[in-house]
Structures are given as C-alpha cells and as structure tokens.
Amino acid sequence: MLLTFKTMGALRWVLVGLSVIVAIFLLVPVIFIVALSFGSSQWLAFPPPGWTLRWYQELLADPRWLASMLTSAKIAALTTICAVTLGLLTSFALVRGNFRGRETLRAAFLTPMILPVVVIGVALYAFFLRIGLNGTLTGFVIAHTILALPFAIIPISNALEAFDKSIEDAAIVCGASPWEARLRVTLPGIRHGLFAGAIFSFLLSWDEVVVAIFMASPTLQTLPVRIWGSLRQDLSPVIAAASALLVLLTICLMIVAALVQKGRQK
Amino acid sequence: MTTATANPAADRSRMKGAALALPALLLLLGFFVAPVLSLLVQSVTEPSFGLQNYRELIATPTYATVFFNTFLVATLVTFFALVLGFPVAWALAVLPPRWAGVIFAVVLLSMWTNLLARTYAWMVLLQTTGVVNKSLMALGIIDTPLALINNLTGVTIGMVYIMLPFIILPMQATLRTIDPATLQAAALCGASRWQAFWRVLLPLALPGIASGGLIVFVMSLGYFVTPALLGGTSNMMLAELIAQLVQSLLRWGMGGAAAFVLLVITLALYAVQVRYLGAGRTAVGG
C-alpha cells in the first residue's frame, strides 16, 4: 500500500512532486556554477549579459592556479597509492586474521572517519610545526593518507570478505606459492574493491580542504586551499571556472564508476 | 584466540596475518593518536598546568554563544534535512527503477561535487544582488533584498544542502528493507493510510531515520567550511573557533580545550549510534 507505487493513489504524486522539488534544489547550484563560469559579467549578474570563455582563459593562464592543480594531483595520486597499499595489507589482517582484538582494531582504523576533521587538522598542524613537516608534500600525503585510510579499508575488506578463499587455496594446491596465489588470483578477484578504494582515496584527497588549510604554506597550496583563499577575498568568476572543472571531473568519475558497476554485473 | 586450534603452525600464520596491519597501525599511532592526544594534553598544560582553559571556556560569554550557535545550527540542519530528505528516501524506495535511478544520480552528483564549489554557488545565489533575492523581488514577494548570507539563514540553507545526501542514503536503505506486504497486511486488518503510516511505516523506518539524523547532527556540530563561508562573525561555530584560537590567536591551550569538548560530544553521540543503532554504514558513499 504505502510501499507499492501502483497502489499508492494520489499519495504517489505528492511524493513524486516533493522529490522533484528536492532534486531540483540539489541540482540547481551544480548547474548554476557551470552557467556562471561562461557568463560574461564580472559582477556575477545572472542571467549574464553575454557568454564568454574569458574566465577559463584567466584560470589557465595563471601559474598559481595551475601550480595548485598540479600539487593537488600529485598529493592525491601519492595518497591513493599509500592508502590503497596500507588498506590492502590491513584488510588481509582484518579479514583473514583470527587474533584477539580484531574487532577493536577494525573500529580503531575507522576512527579518523568519525572525528571532526578540524580536530585532526589542528592536532597535525601542531605536530608538524614541531617536526618541520608543515608545508611539505610529505606532510600533506601523510595527513591525507590518515583521512583516506578508512575509505580504502572499507571497500577492500568488503571485497576480500566476499572473495571465496577456496579459490586461492585451489591455486596453492595446483602448485602456486602462497604469495603467488594472493598476487595472481586474489588481487584480480577483489579488483573492484581496490578500484573503489582508490577512487574514494583520490577524491578525498583531491577535495579535502580543512586539513589542507592547516598543512599549506604560501608556496605549497592545493586547489581547494587556493579556492578557499580566493573565496575569502572576493567572488571572482575565475572561481566559477575552477568549480565548473571540478563538476566536470565529478561527472567523469561517476560515469566511470557506473561503467565499472555495469561491467561487474555482466 | 577466539577459536582454539591444535595446529601451532596455523596459529603462527594467523599471528603473521595480524602483522600485516602493523604498517597502517604505526602510521595511525604516530600521526593520528599521538598528535590528537598531545593537543588534548596542551589544553591542561598551556600556558600553565591546570584547568584554567576549561574554566575560561565555560565562563566567557563569547564562547557560550559559540556553543549555543553550534547546537542551534546542528539542530536546525538535522530537522530540515530530515523533513526534506524523508519524502525523497521514500520515493527512492517505491519509484520504478528508472525514475529512482535519475533521482539517485542527482543525489550522488550533488554529494560528490566539490564542497567548496557547492558553497561558492550558494554564496553567489544568496548574496544581496543574487538570483534568489532578485527572483523574490521580481515576483513581488519582497520589496527590499533579504539578508540571506553571513547569518544563520545562510549557514542553515548551505548546510542542509550539504547534508541532504547523507540523510537520504541511510533512510532509503532502511525503507527498502521493509517488506511492502507488511503494509498490505495493515490495510487488510483495517488500518487507514494515516494509521498505516504512523503505526507501521514510520516505526519500521525509525532506525534509518535515527541513524541518518544522528550522522547529520554529529557532522554538523564539527563542520568548518560552510559555516565559515556562509555565516557571519556573530554566529561563529565551534570548529571555526578552534581554528581561529590556534591559527590566528596562537592560543594552543584554549584551542585544545575546545577541541576536547567537540571530541567528547562527537564520541558520545557515536557511542549512542553504535549502541542503539548498530555501527552500520557511516557517512561513507557506498
């Protein structure tokens, strides 16, 4: 009745109406950013008097914006490698291990996800100032790996849990060494988990702003830190262009994720 | 050992299994546990040993206002996110797959879009000369622009926007697990729609509503970016206060004390979540 679409009567149109309104509310800012980035008004008048690519030209001509994009990409790539590697090792321990305190350990690994990011940011800031890692690439990667680790561990250990261990054992029976079996049988078997972990880790680092504000120095800034700095000064349309590129990236990643999902179901 | 084994070799290989977690564990201990603990220790040692930072935190009216604002915003955001999110979650659970897929994609697109990009959009939309004010004036609803930014209204709108996906996803997951036959049974037993909703659907959906609400409340309490950009100086929230104490005022002790308070509240609410609602999936997309 209330959970069967066909027999809900007039109620279903109320429900559809409300959902469409909320969906528009969710969609409008995203479309708005993209439209704004092509508008010719310096003062962000909307609808804009004309259309232009000027803000993209300014964005791509400014070495500071480009440098921050490059920094972001570097940090996100390194974070992904570290988080997925550590996440894979940890998942093996958490899923295959049978030791005392395994559940406590699992919970402990997820705490960086629960704590307010600002607390982690401030704590690492104090620590890195003392040991001289503030404003360095290493510091950034360590900080982001801490934050990304739960997001790598969850999908990888889920995939490992779902993977039938007897296939790995069969490979060993057939003469593979345990490591060979893990590398050539288990790893391909859990690749969707590794892929999801990699995407989550990359996006986390790429979009992360709170910890990054504390880690950054005038010479080492990620893209979000650069946007944050500009936002505190003015609402220049160049930010709209940068934001629109980020929206494009999100859409690309969603399409890739959907394709991978589809490939898995086949 | 949870299971006793007669084979010591198997035991050893299991302990070796545990050793694989060591690199990540060391990283976490060195760069997460130690720094957070040391920040908390600073709250009772800087500038001198004692509880004076906590005393100041309680006694200063400015800080009391910050705590009040933090809870006010978190409460408002949770309320509006629940009210707006529930119909969407419900629709996602009952709509034909094709339509549900479209709405689902919109929710994910909004959730995955860069936080600063979304907040920037609201800063432009809500400013005095922004689209929202202009539309309202064109429709003749208002004569002079409303102050929608740098105040509580701006923070609430921006935060509800950010939090909606986090409340829709767990609620729709719970609603999907409810067997539609339960409601048909209620109807057969003579329940009206109204009764079936209040006495069958809502109680069954409650775990999802509660856990979604709690996630959003906890996330809102410690949120930094959106309140800092859409809020004004008079409605500063706890996370921004901590950042300011440490970064601009260099008052590490006070910053540590405020961080400790935020940490305790967060962990207490998380414990409630685990105890009564199961650990479940927290805010992670997936």
Coordinates of C-alpha atoms in Angstrom, one line a residue:
Chain A
M1 CA 0.0 0.0 0.0
L2 CA 2.4 2.7 1.2
L3 CA 5.4 1.0 -0.3
T4 CA 3.9 -0.2 -3.6
F5 CA 4.0 2.6 -6.2
K6 CA 1.0 1.4 -8.2
T7 CA -1.5 1.2 -5.3
M8 CA -0.4 4.4 -3.6
G9 CA -3.1 6.5 -5.3
A10 CA -2.9 10.3 -5.1
L11 CA -0.2 10.0 -2.5
R12 CA 2.3 8.9 -5.1
W13 CA 2.0 12.2 -6.9
V14 CA 2.6 14.1 -3.7
L15 CA 5.7 12.0 -3.2
V16 CA 6.9 12.5 -6.7
G17 CA 6.3 16.2 -6.5
L18 CA 8.2 16.6 -3.3
S19 CA 11.1 14.5 -4.5
V20 CA 11.3 16.5 -7.7
I21 CA 11.4 19.8 -5.8
V22 CA 14.2 18.5 -3.5
A23 CA 16.1 17.1 -6.6
I24 CA 15.9 20.5 -8.3
F25 CA 17.2 22.1 -5.0
L26 CA 20.1 19.6 -5.2
L27 CA 20.8 20.1 -8.8
V28 CA 20.4 23.9 -9.2
P29 CA 23.7 25.0 -7.5
V30 CA 25.6 22.5 -9.6
I31 CA 24.1 23.7 -12.9
F32 CA 24.4 27.3 -11.7
I33 CA 28.2 27.1 -11.2
V34 CA 28.6 25.8 -14.8
A35 CA 26.4 28.5 -16.3
L36 CA 28.1 31.2 -14.2
S37 CA 31.5 30.1 -15.4
F38 CA 30.5 31.0 -19.0
G39 CA 28.8 34.3 -18.1
S40 CA 30.4 37.5 -19.2
S41 CA 29.5 39.5 -16.1
Q42 CA 32.4 40.4 -13.8
W43 CA 29.9 41.0 -11.0
L44 CA 28.2 37.6 -11.4
A45 CA 24.9 39.1 -12.7
F46 CA 22.5 36.3 -13.6
P47 CA 21.3 35.7 -16.2
P48 CA 24.5 37.0 -17.6
P49 CA 24.5 39.7 -20.3
G50 CA 26.6 37.5 -22.6
W51 CA 28.7 34.4 -22.8
T52 CA 32.4 34.1 -22.7
L53 CA 35.4 31.8 -22.2
R54 CA 37.4 34.6 -20.6
W55 CA 37.4 33.1 -17.0
Y56 CA 38.7 29.8 -18.3
Q57 CA 41.5 31.7 -20.1
E58 CA 42.3 33.6 -17.0
L59 CA 42.3 30.4 -14.9
L60 CA 44.6 28.5 -17.3
A61 CA 46.9 31.5 -17.8
D62 CA 47.5 32.0 -14.1
P63 CA 50.6 29.9 -13.0
R64 CA 49.3 29.9 -9.4
W65 CA 46.1 28.2 -10.3
L66 CA 48.0 25.7 -12.5
A67 CA 50.6 25.0 -9.8
S68 CA 47.8 24.3 -7.2
M69 CA 46.1 21.9 -9.6
L70 CA 49.4 20.1 -10.1
T71 CA 50.1 20.0 -6.4
S72 CA 46.6 18.6 -5.8
A73 CA 47.0 15.9 -8.4
K74 CA 50.4 14.9 -7.0
I75 CA 49.2 14.7 -3.4
A76 CA 46.0 12.8 -4.4
A77 CA 48.0 10.3 -6.5
L78 CA 50.5 9.6 -3.7
T79 CA 47.7 9.5 -1.1
T80 CA 45.9 6.9 -3.3
I81 CA 48.9 4.7 -3.6
C82 CA 49.7 4.9 0.2
A83 CA 46.1 4.4 1.3
V84 CA 45.3 1.5 -1.1
T85 CA 48.6 -0.3 -0.2
L86 CA 48.2 0.1 3.5
G87 CA 44.4 -0.6 3.2
L88 CA 45.1 -3.8 1.3
L89 CA 47.6 -5.1 3.9
T90 CA 45.3 -4.1 6.8
S91 CA 42.3 -5.7 5.1
F92 CA 44.1 -9.0 4.9
A93 CA 44.8 -8.8 8.6
L94 CA 41.3 -7.8 9.5
V95 CA 39.5 -10.3 7.2
R96 CA 41.9 -13.3 7.3
G97 CA 43.4 -12.9 10.7
N98 CA 41.9 -14.5 13.7
F99 CA 43.6 -12.8 16.6
R100 CA 42.4 -11.3 19.8
G101 CA 41.1 -7.7 19.5
R102 CA 40.5 -7.9 15.8
E103 CA 37.1 -6.1 16.1
T104 CA 38.7 -3.4 18.3
L105 CA 41.4 -3.0 15.7
R106 CA 38.8 -2.6 12.9
A107 CA 37.0 0.0 14.9
A108 CA 40.3 1.8 15.6
F109 CA 41.1 2.0 11.9
L110 CA 37.8 3.7 11.2
T111 CA 38.1 6.5 13.9
P112 CA 39.7 9.1 11.5
M113 CA 36.4 9.0 9.7
I114 CA 34.4 9.8 12.8
L115 CA 36.4 12.5 14.4
P116 CA 35.7 16.1 13.4
V117 CA 38.3 16.9 10.6
V118 CA 39.1 20.2 12.2
V119 CA 40.4 18.4 15.4
I120 CA 42.6 16.2 13.2
G121 CA 43.8 19.3 11.3
V122 CA 44.7 21.3 14.3
A123 CA 46.4 18.3 16.0
L124 CA 48.5 17.5 12.9
Y125 CA 49.3 21.2 12.4
A126 CA 50.8 21.4 16.0
F127 CA 52.7 18.2 15.5
F128 CA 54.0 19.0 12.0
L129 CA 55.1 22.5 13.1
R130 CA 57.3 20.8 15.8
I131 CA 58.9 18.2 13.5
G132 CA 59.2 20.5 10.4
L133 CA 56.7 18.7 8.1
N134 CA 54.3 21.7 7.8
G135 CA 54.0 23.0 4.3
T136 CA 55.7 19.9 2.8
L137 CA 54.5 17.4 0.3
T138 CA 55.3 14.6 2.7
G139 CA 53.2 16.2 5.4
F140 CA 50.3 16.6 3.1
V141 CA 50.5 13.0 1.9
I142 CA 50.7 11.6 5.5
A143 CA 47.8 13.8 6.6
H144 CA 45.6 12.7 3.7
T145 CA 46.6 9.1 4.0
I146 CA 45.3 9.1 7.6
L147 CA 42.0 10.5 6.4
A148 CA 41.7 8.3 3.4
L149 CA 42.6 5.0 5.1
P150 CA 39.1 4.1 6.3
F151 CA 37.7 4.9 2.9
A152 CA 40.2 2.4 1.4
I153 CA 39.8 -0.2 4.1
I154 CA 36.0 -0.4 3.9
P155 CA 35.6 -1.4 0.2
I156 CA 38.7 -3.5 0.1
S157 CA 37.9 -5.6 3.2
N158 CA 34.3 -5.9 2.0
A159 CA 35.6 -7.3 -1.4
L160 CA 38.0 -9.6 0.4
E161 CA 35.2 -10.9 2.7
A162 CA 33.1 -11.7 -0.4
F163 CA 36.0 -13.4 -2.2
D164 CA 35.9 -17.2 -1.8
K165 CA 39.2 -18.2 -0.2
S166 CA 39.0 -21.7 -1.5
I167 CA 39.9 -20.3 -5.0
E168 CA 43.2 -19.1 -3.5
D169 CA 43.7 -22.5 -1.8
A170 CA 43.0 -24.2 -5.1
A171 CA 45.8 -22.2 -6.7
I172 CA 48.1 -23.3 -3.9
V173 CA 47.1 -26.9 -4.3
C174 CA 47.9 -26.5 -8.0
G175 CA 51.4 -25.5 -7.1
A176 CA 51.4 -21.8 -6.7
S177 CA 53.3 -20.3 -3.7
P178 CA 51.0 -18.5 -1.2
W179 CA 52.2 -15.1 -2.4
E180 CA 51.8 -16.0 -6.0
A181 CA 48.3 -17.2 -5.3
R182 CA 47.5 -13.9 -3.5
L183 CA 49.0 -11.8 -6.2
R184 CA 47.7 -13.6 -9.2
V185 CA 44.4 -15.0 -8.0
T186 CA 43.1 -13.0 -5.0
L187 CA 44.1 -9.5 -6.2
P188 CA 42.3 -9.7 -9.5
G189 CA 39.4 -11.2 -7.7
I190 CA 39.0 -8.2 -5.4
R191 CA 39.9 -5.6 -8.1
H192 CA 36.5 -3.8 -7.8
G193 CA 37.2 -3.3 -4.1
L194 CA 40.7 -1.9 -4.8
F195 CA 39.2 0.3 -7.5
A196 CA 36.5 1.7 -5.3
G197 CA 39.1 2.3 -2.5
A198 CA 41.4 4.1 -5.0
I199 CA 38.6 6.3 -6.2
F200 CA 37.4 7.2 -2.7
S201 CA 41.0 7.9 -1.6
F202 CA 41.8 10.1 -4.6
L203 CA 38.5 12.1 -4.3
L204 CA 39.0 12.5 -0.6
S205 CA 42.5 14.0 -1.0
W206 CA 41.6 16.0 -4.1
D207 CA 38.6 17.6 -2.4
E208 CA 39.9 17.9 1.1
V209 CA 40.1 21.4 2.4
V210 CA 40.1 21.6 6.2
V211 CA 43.3 19.7 7.0
A212 CA 44.8 21.2 3.8
I213 CA 44.3 24.8 5.1
F214 CA 46.5 23.9 8.1
M215 CA 49.1 22.0 6.1
A216 CA 49.5 24.5 3.3
S217 CA 52.2 27.2 3.0
P218 CA 52.3 30.2 0.7
T219 CA 54.4 28.1 -1.7
L220 CA 52.6 24.8 -1.4
Q221 CA 48.8 25.0 -1.9
T222 CA 46.3 22.5 -3.2
L223 CA 43.5 23.5 -5.4
P224 CA 40.9 23.6 -2.6
V225 CA 43.2 25.8 -0.5
R226 CA 43.6 28.2 -3.4
I227 CA 39.8 28.3 -3.9
W228 CA 39.4 28.8 -0.2
G229 CA 41.9 31.7 -0.2
S230 CA 40.1 33.4 -3.2
L231 CA 36.7 32.9 -1.7
R232 CA 37.7 34.8 1.4
Q233 CA 38.8 37.8 -0.8
D234 CA 36.1 38.0 -3.4
L235 CA 33.7 36.0 -5.5
S236 CA 35.6 36.3 -8.8
P237 CA 34.1 34.4 -11.8
V238 CA 37.5 32.6 -12.1
I239 CA 36.5 30.5 -9.1
A240 CA 33.3 29.6 -11.1
A241 CA 35.5 28.3 -13.9
A242 CA 37.6 26.3 -11.5
S243 CA 34.5 25.0 -9.8
A244 CA 32.9 24.0 -13.1
L245 CA 36.0 22.0 -14.0
L246 CA 35.6 20.2 -10.7
V247 CA 32.0 19.4 -11.5
L248 CA 33.1 18.0 -14.9
L249 CA 35.6 15.8 -13.0
T250 CA 32.9 14.5 -10.7
I251 CA 30.6 13.7 -13.7
C252 CA 33.5 11.8 -15.4
L253 CA 34.2 9.8 -12.2
M254 CA 30.5 9.0 -11.8
I255 CA 30.4 7.7 -15.4
V256 CA 33.5 5.6 -14.8
A257 CA 32.0 4.2 -11.6
A258 CA 28.7 3.4 -13.3
L259 CA 30.5 1.6 -16.1
V260 CA 32.6 -0.5 -13.7
Q261 CA 29.4 -1.3 -11.8
K262 CA 27.8 -2.4 -15.1
G263 CA 30.8 -4.5 -16.0
R264 CA 30.7 -6.3 -12.7
Q265 CA 27.0 -7.2 -13.1
K266 CA 27.6 -8.8 -16.5
Chain B
M1 CA 42.5 -16.9 20.3
T2 CA 38.8 -17.0 19.7
T3 CA 39.0 -20.5 18.3
A4 CA 41.4 -23.0 19.8
T5 CA 43.5 -24.8 17.2
A6 CA 45.6 -27.8 17.7
N7 CA 47.9 -26.8 15.0
P8 CA 50.6 -24.4 16.2
A9 CA 51.7 -23.7 12.6
A10 CA 48.2 -22.4 11.8
D11 CA 48.3 -20.3 14.9
R12 CA 51.6 -18.7 13.8
S13 CA 50.3 -17.9 10.4
R14 CA 47.3 -16.2 11.9
M15 CA 49.5 -14.0 14.1
K16 CA 51.5 -13.3 10.9
G17 CA 48.2 -12.2 9.4
A18 CA 47.8 -9.7 12.2
A19 CA 51.3 -8.4 11.5
L20 CA 50.1 -7.1 8.1
A21 CA 48.1 -4.4 9.9
L22 CA 51.3 -3.2 11.5
P23 CA 52.4 -0.5 9.0
A24 CA 49.0 1.2 9.0
L25 CA 48.7 0.8 12.8
L26 CA 52.1 2.5 13.3
L27 CA 51.2 5.3 10.9
L28 CA 47.9 5.9 12.8
L29 CA 49.6 5.8 16.2
G30 CA 52.4 8.2 15.2
F31 CA 50.5 10.6 13.1
F32 CA 46.9 10.5 14.4
V33 CA 46.7 9.2 18.0
A34 CA 49.8 10.9 19.3
P35 CA 49.1 14.3 17.8
V36 CA 45.4 14.3 19.0
L37 CA 46.4 13.2 22.5
S38 CA 49.2 15.8 22.6
L39 CA 46.7 18.6 21.6
L40 CA 44.4 17.5 24.4
V41 CA 47.4 17.5 26.9
Q42 CA 48.2 21.0 25.8
S43 CA 44.7 22.1 27.0
V44 CA 45.8 21.4 30.6
T45 CA 49.5 22.5 30.3
E46 CA 49.4 25.7 28.3
P47 CA 50.0 28.4 29.3
S48 CA 50.4 26.7 32.7
F49 CA 49.3 23.5 34.3
G50 CA 45.7 23.4 35.4
L51 CA 42.1 23.6 34.2
Q52 CA 42.1 27.3 33.6
N53 CA 41.4 26.9 29.9
Y54 CA 38.3 24.9 30.6
R55 CA 37.3 27.5 33.2
E56 CA 37.7 30.3 30.7
L57 CA 35.8 28.3 28.1
I58 CA 32.8 28.0 30.4
A59 CA 32.9 31.5 31.9
T60 CA 33.4 33.6 28.8
P61 CA 30.0 34.7 27.3
T62 CA 31.5 34.8 23.7
Y63 CA 32.4 31.1 23.9
A64 CA 28.9 30.3 25.4
T65 CA 27.4 32.0 22.3
V66 CA 29.6 29.8 20.1
F67 CA 28.4 26.6 21.8
F68 CA 24.8 27.8 21.6
N69 CA 25.2 28.6 17.9
T70 CA 26.8 25.3 17.2
F71 CA 23.9 23.3 18.7
L72 CA 21.3 25.6 17.2
V73 CA 22.7 25.2 13.7
A74 CA 23.1 21.4 14.1
T75 CA 19.5 21.1 15.4
L76 CA 18.0 23.2 12.6
V77 CA 20.0 21.5 9.9
T78 CA 19.1 18.0 11.2
F79 CA 15.4 19.0 11.3
F80 CA 15.2 20.4 7.8
A81 CA 17.3 17.7 6.3
L82 CA 15.0 15.1 7.8
V83 CA 11.8 16.8 6.7
L84 CA 13.1 17.4 3.1
G85 CA 15.0 14.1 2.9
F86 CA 12.3 11.7 4.1
P87 CA 10.0 12.1 1.0
V88 CA 13.0 11.6 -1.3
A89 CA 14.1 8.5 0.5
W90 CA 10.5 7.2 0.4
A91 CA 10.2 7.9 -3.3
L92 CA 13.5 6.3 -4.0
A93 CA 12.3 3.1 -2.3
V94 CA 9.0 2.9 -4.2
L95 CA 9.6 4.6 -7.6
P96 CA 10.0 2.4 -10.7
P97 CA 13.8 1.7 -11.1
R98 CA 14.3 4.1 -14.0
W99 CA 12.9 7.2 -12.2
A100 CA 14.5 6.2 -8.9
G101 CA 17.8 6.0 -10.8
V102 CA 17.5 9.6 -12.0
I103 CA 16.8 11.0 -8.6
F104 CA 19.6 8.8 -7.1
A105 CA 22.1 10.1 -9.7
V106 CA 21.1 13.7 -8.8
V107 CA 21.7 12.9 -5.1
L108 CA 25.1 11.4 -5.8
L109 CA 26.1 14.2 -8.2
S110 CA 25.4 16.8 -5.5
M111 CA 27.2 14.7 -2.9
W112 CA 30.3 14.1 -5.0
T113 CA 30.7 17.7 -6.2
N114 CA 33.5 19.6 -4.6
L115 CA 32.3 21.1 -1.3
L116 CA 33.8 24.5 -2.0
A117 CA 32.2 24.6 -5.4
R118 CA 28.8 24.0 -3.9
T119 CA 29.4 26.5 -1.1
Y120 CA 30.6 29.1 -3.7
A121 CA 27.3 28.6 -5.6
W122 CA 25.3 29.4 -2.5
M123 CA 27.4 32.4 -1.8
V124 CA 26.6 33.8 -5.2
L125 CA 22.9 32.7 -5.2
L126 CA 22.2 34.1 -1.8
Q127 CA 24.1 37.5 -1.9
T128 CA 22.1 40.7 -1.8
T129 CA 22.1 41.0 -5.6
G130 CA 21.9 37.3 -6.1
V131 CA 19.4 35.2 -8.0
V132 CA 17.3 34.3 -5.0
N133 CA 16.7 37.9 -3.9
K134 CA 16.2 39.1 -7.5
S135 CA 13.6 36.4 -8.2
L136 CA 11.7 37.1 -5.0
M137 CA 11.7 40.8 -5.8
A138 CA 10.6 40.2 -9.4
L139 CA 7.7 38.0 -8.1
G140 CA 6.7 40.9 -5.8
I141 CA 7.1 38.8 -2.6
I142 CA 9.6 41.2 -1.1
D143 CA 10.5 44.9 -1.8
T144 CA 14.0 45.1 -0.4
P145 CA 16.6 42.3 -0.6
L146 CA 16.6 39.9 2.3
A147 CA 19.9 39.3 4.2
L148 CA 20.4 35.6 3.3
I149 CA 24.1 35.4 3.8
N150 CA 26.6 36.0 6.6
N151 CA 23.9 35.0 9.1
L152 CA 22.1 32.0 10.5
T153 CA 19.8 31.7 7.4
G154 CA 22.8 31.3 5.0
V155 CA 24.5 28.7 7.2
T156 CA 21.3 26.7 7.5
I157 CA 20.5 26.7 3.8
G158 CA 24.1 25.8 2.8
M159 CA 24.4 23.1 5.5
V160 CA 21.0 21.5 4.7
Y161 CA 22.1 21.4 1.1
I162 CA 25.4 19.6 2.0
M163 CA 23.8 17.2 4.5
L164 CA 20.7 16.1 2.5
P165 CA 22.5 13.2 0.7
F166 CA 23.9 11.9 4.0
I167 CA 20.4 11.6 5.4
I168 CA 18.7 10.4 2.2
L169 CA 21.0 7.4 1.6
P170 CA 20.7 5.7 5.0
M171 CA 16.9 6.3 5.1
Q172 CA 16.3 4.9 1.7
A173 CA 18.4 1.9 2.5
T174 CA 16.2 1.2 5.6
L175 CA 12.9 1.8 3.7
R176 CA 14.0 -0.6 1.0
T177 CA 14.3 -3.4 3.6
I178 CA 10.7 -3.1 4.7
D179 CA 8.5 -5.7 3.1
P180 CA 5.6 -4.0 1.3
A181 CA 3.4 -6.9 2.4
T182 CA 3.6 -5.6 6.0
L183 CA 1.7 -2.6 4.9
Q184 CA -0.8 -4.6 2.9
A185 CA -1.4 -6.7 6.0
A186 CA -2.0 -3.5 7.9
A187 CA -4.6 -2.4 5.3
L188 CA -6.2 -5.8 5.4
C189 CA -6.5 -5.6 9.1
G190 CA -8.5 -2.3 8.6
A191 CA -5.8 0.3 9.1
S192 CA -6.4 3.6 7.3
R193 CA -3.5 5.1 5.3
W194 CA -2.8 7.5 8.1
Q195 CA -2.7 4.7 10.7
A196 CA -0.5 2.5 8.4
F197 CA 1.9 5.4 8.1
W198 CA 2.1 6.4 11.7
R199 CA 1.9 3.0 13.3
V200 CA 3.6 0.7 10.7
L201 CA 5.8 2.5 8.2
L202 CA 7.3 5.2 10.5
P203 CA 8.2 2.8 13.3
L204 CA 9.8 0.4 10.8
A205 CA 11.7 3.2 9.2
L206 CA 12.8 4.7 12.6
P207 CA 16.3 3.0 12.7
G208 CA 17.2 4.6 9.4
I209 CA 15.7 8.0 10.4
A210 CA 17.5 8.0 13.7
S211 CA 20.9 6.9 12.3
G212 CA 20.7 9.4 9.4
G213 CA 19.7 12.2 11.8
L214 CA 22.4 11.3 14.2
I215 CA 25.1 11.2 11.5
V216 CA 24.0 14.6 10.2
F217 CA 23.8 16.1 13.7
V218 CA 27.3 14.9 14.6
M219 CA 28.7 16.1 11.2
S220 CA 27.1 19.5 11.6
L221 CA 28.5 20.0 15.1
G222 CA 32.1 19.8 13.8
Y223 CA 31.6 21.4 10.4
F224 CA 34.0 24.1 9.4
V225 CA 33.9 25.2 5.8
T226 CA 30.3 26.1 5.1
P227 CA 29.7 27.9 8.4
A228 CA 32.9 29.8 7.9
L229 CA 32.0 31.0 4.4
L230 CA 28.2 31.5 4.7
G231 CA 28.0 32.6 8.3
G232 CA 28.7 35.9 9.9
T233 CA 31.0 36.9 12.8
S234 CA 28.1 36.8 15.2
N235 CA 27.2 33.2 14.6
M236 CA 30.6 31.5 14.7
M237 CA 30.6 27.8 15.3
L238 CA 32.8 25.6 17.4
A239 CA 35.1 24.3 14.5
E240 CA 35.8 27.8 13.3
L241 CA 36.5 28.9 16.9
I242 CA 39.1 26.1 17.3
A243 CA 40.8 27.0 14.0
Q244 CA 40.9 30.7 15.0
L245 CA 42.2 30.1 18.5
V246 CA 45.0 28.0 17.1
Q247 CA 45.9 29.7 13.8
S248 CA 45.3 33.4 14.4
L249 CA 45.4 33.8 18.2
L250 CA 48.1 31.1 18.8
R251 CA 46.2 30.1 22.0
W252 CA 47.0 26.4 21.8
G253 CA 45.7 25.6 25.3
M254 CA 42.3 27.1 24.6
G255 CA 42.2 25.5 21.2
G256 CA 43.0 22.1 22.7
A257 CA 40.2 22.6 25.3
A258 CA 37.6 23.5 22.7
A259 CA 38.8 20.6 20.6
F260 CA 38.4 18.3 23.6
V261 CA 34.8 19.4 24.2
L262 CA 34.0 18.8 20.5
L263 CA 35.7 15.4 20.6
V264 CA 33.8 14.2 23.7
I265 CA 30.4 15.3 22.3
T266 CA 31.2 13.6 19.0
L267 CA 32.4 10.3 20.5
A268 CA 29.5 10.2 23.0
L269 CA 26.9 10.6 20.1
Y270 CA 28.8 8.0 18.1
A271 CA 28.7 5.6 21.1
V272 CA 24.9 6.1 21.2
Q273 CA 24.8 5.3 17.5
V274 CA 26.8 2.1 17.8
R275 CA 25.0 1.0 21.0
Y276 CA 21.4 1.5 19.8
L277 CA 21.5 1.6 16.0
G278 CA 24.4 -0.7 15.1
A279 CA 27.7 0.7 13.7
G280 CA 26.2 0.4 10.2
R281 CA 27.5 2.4 7.4
T282 CA 28.5 5.8 8.5
A283 CA 28.8 8.8 6.2
V284 CA 30.8 6.9 3.5
G285 CA 29.4 6.9 0.0
G286 CA 28.7 3.4 -0.8

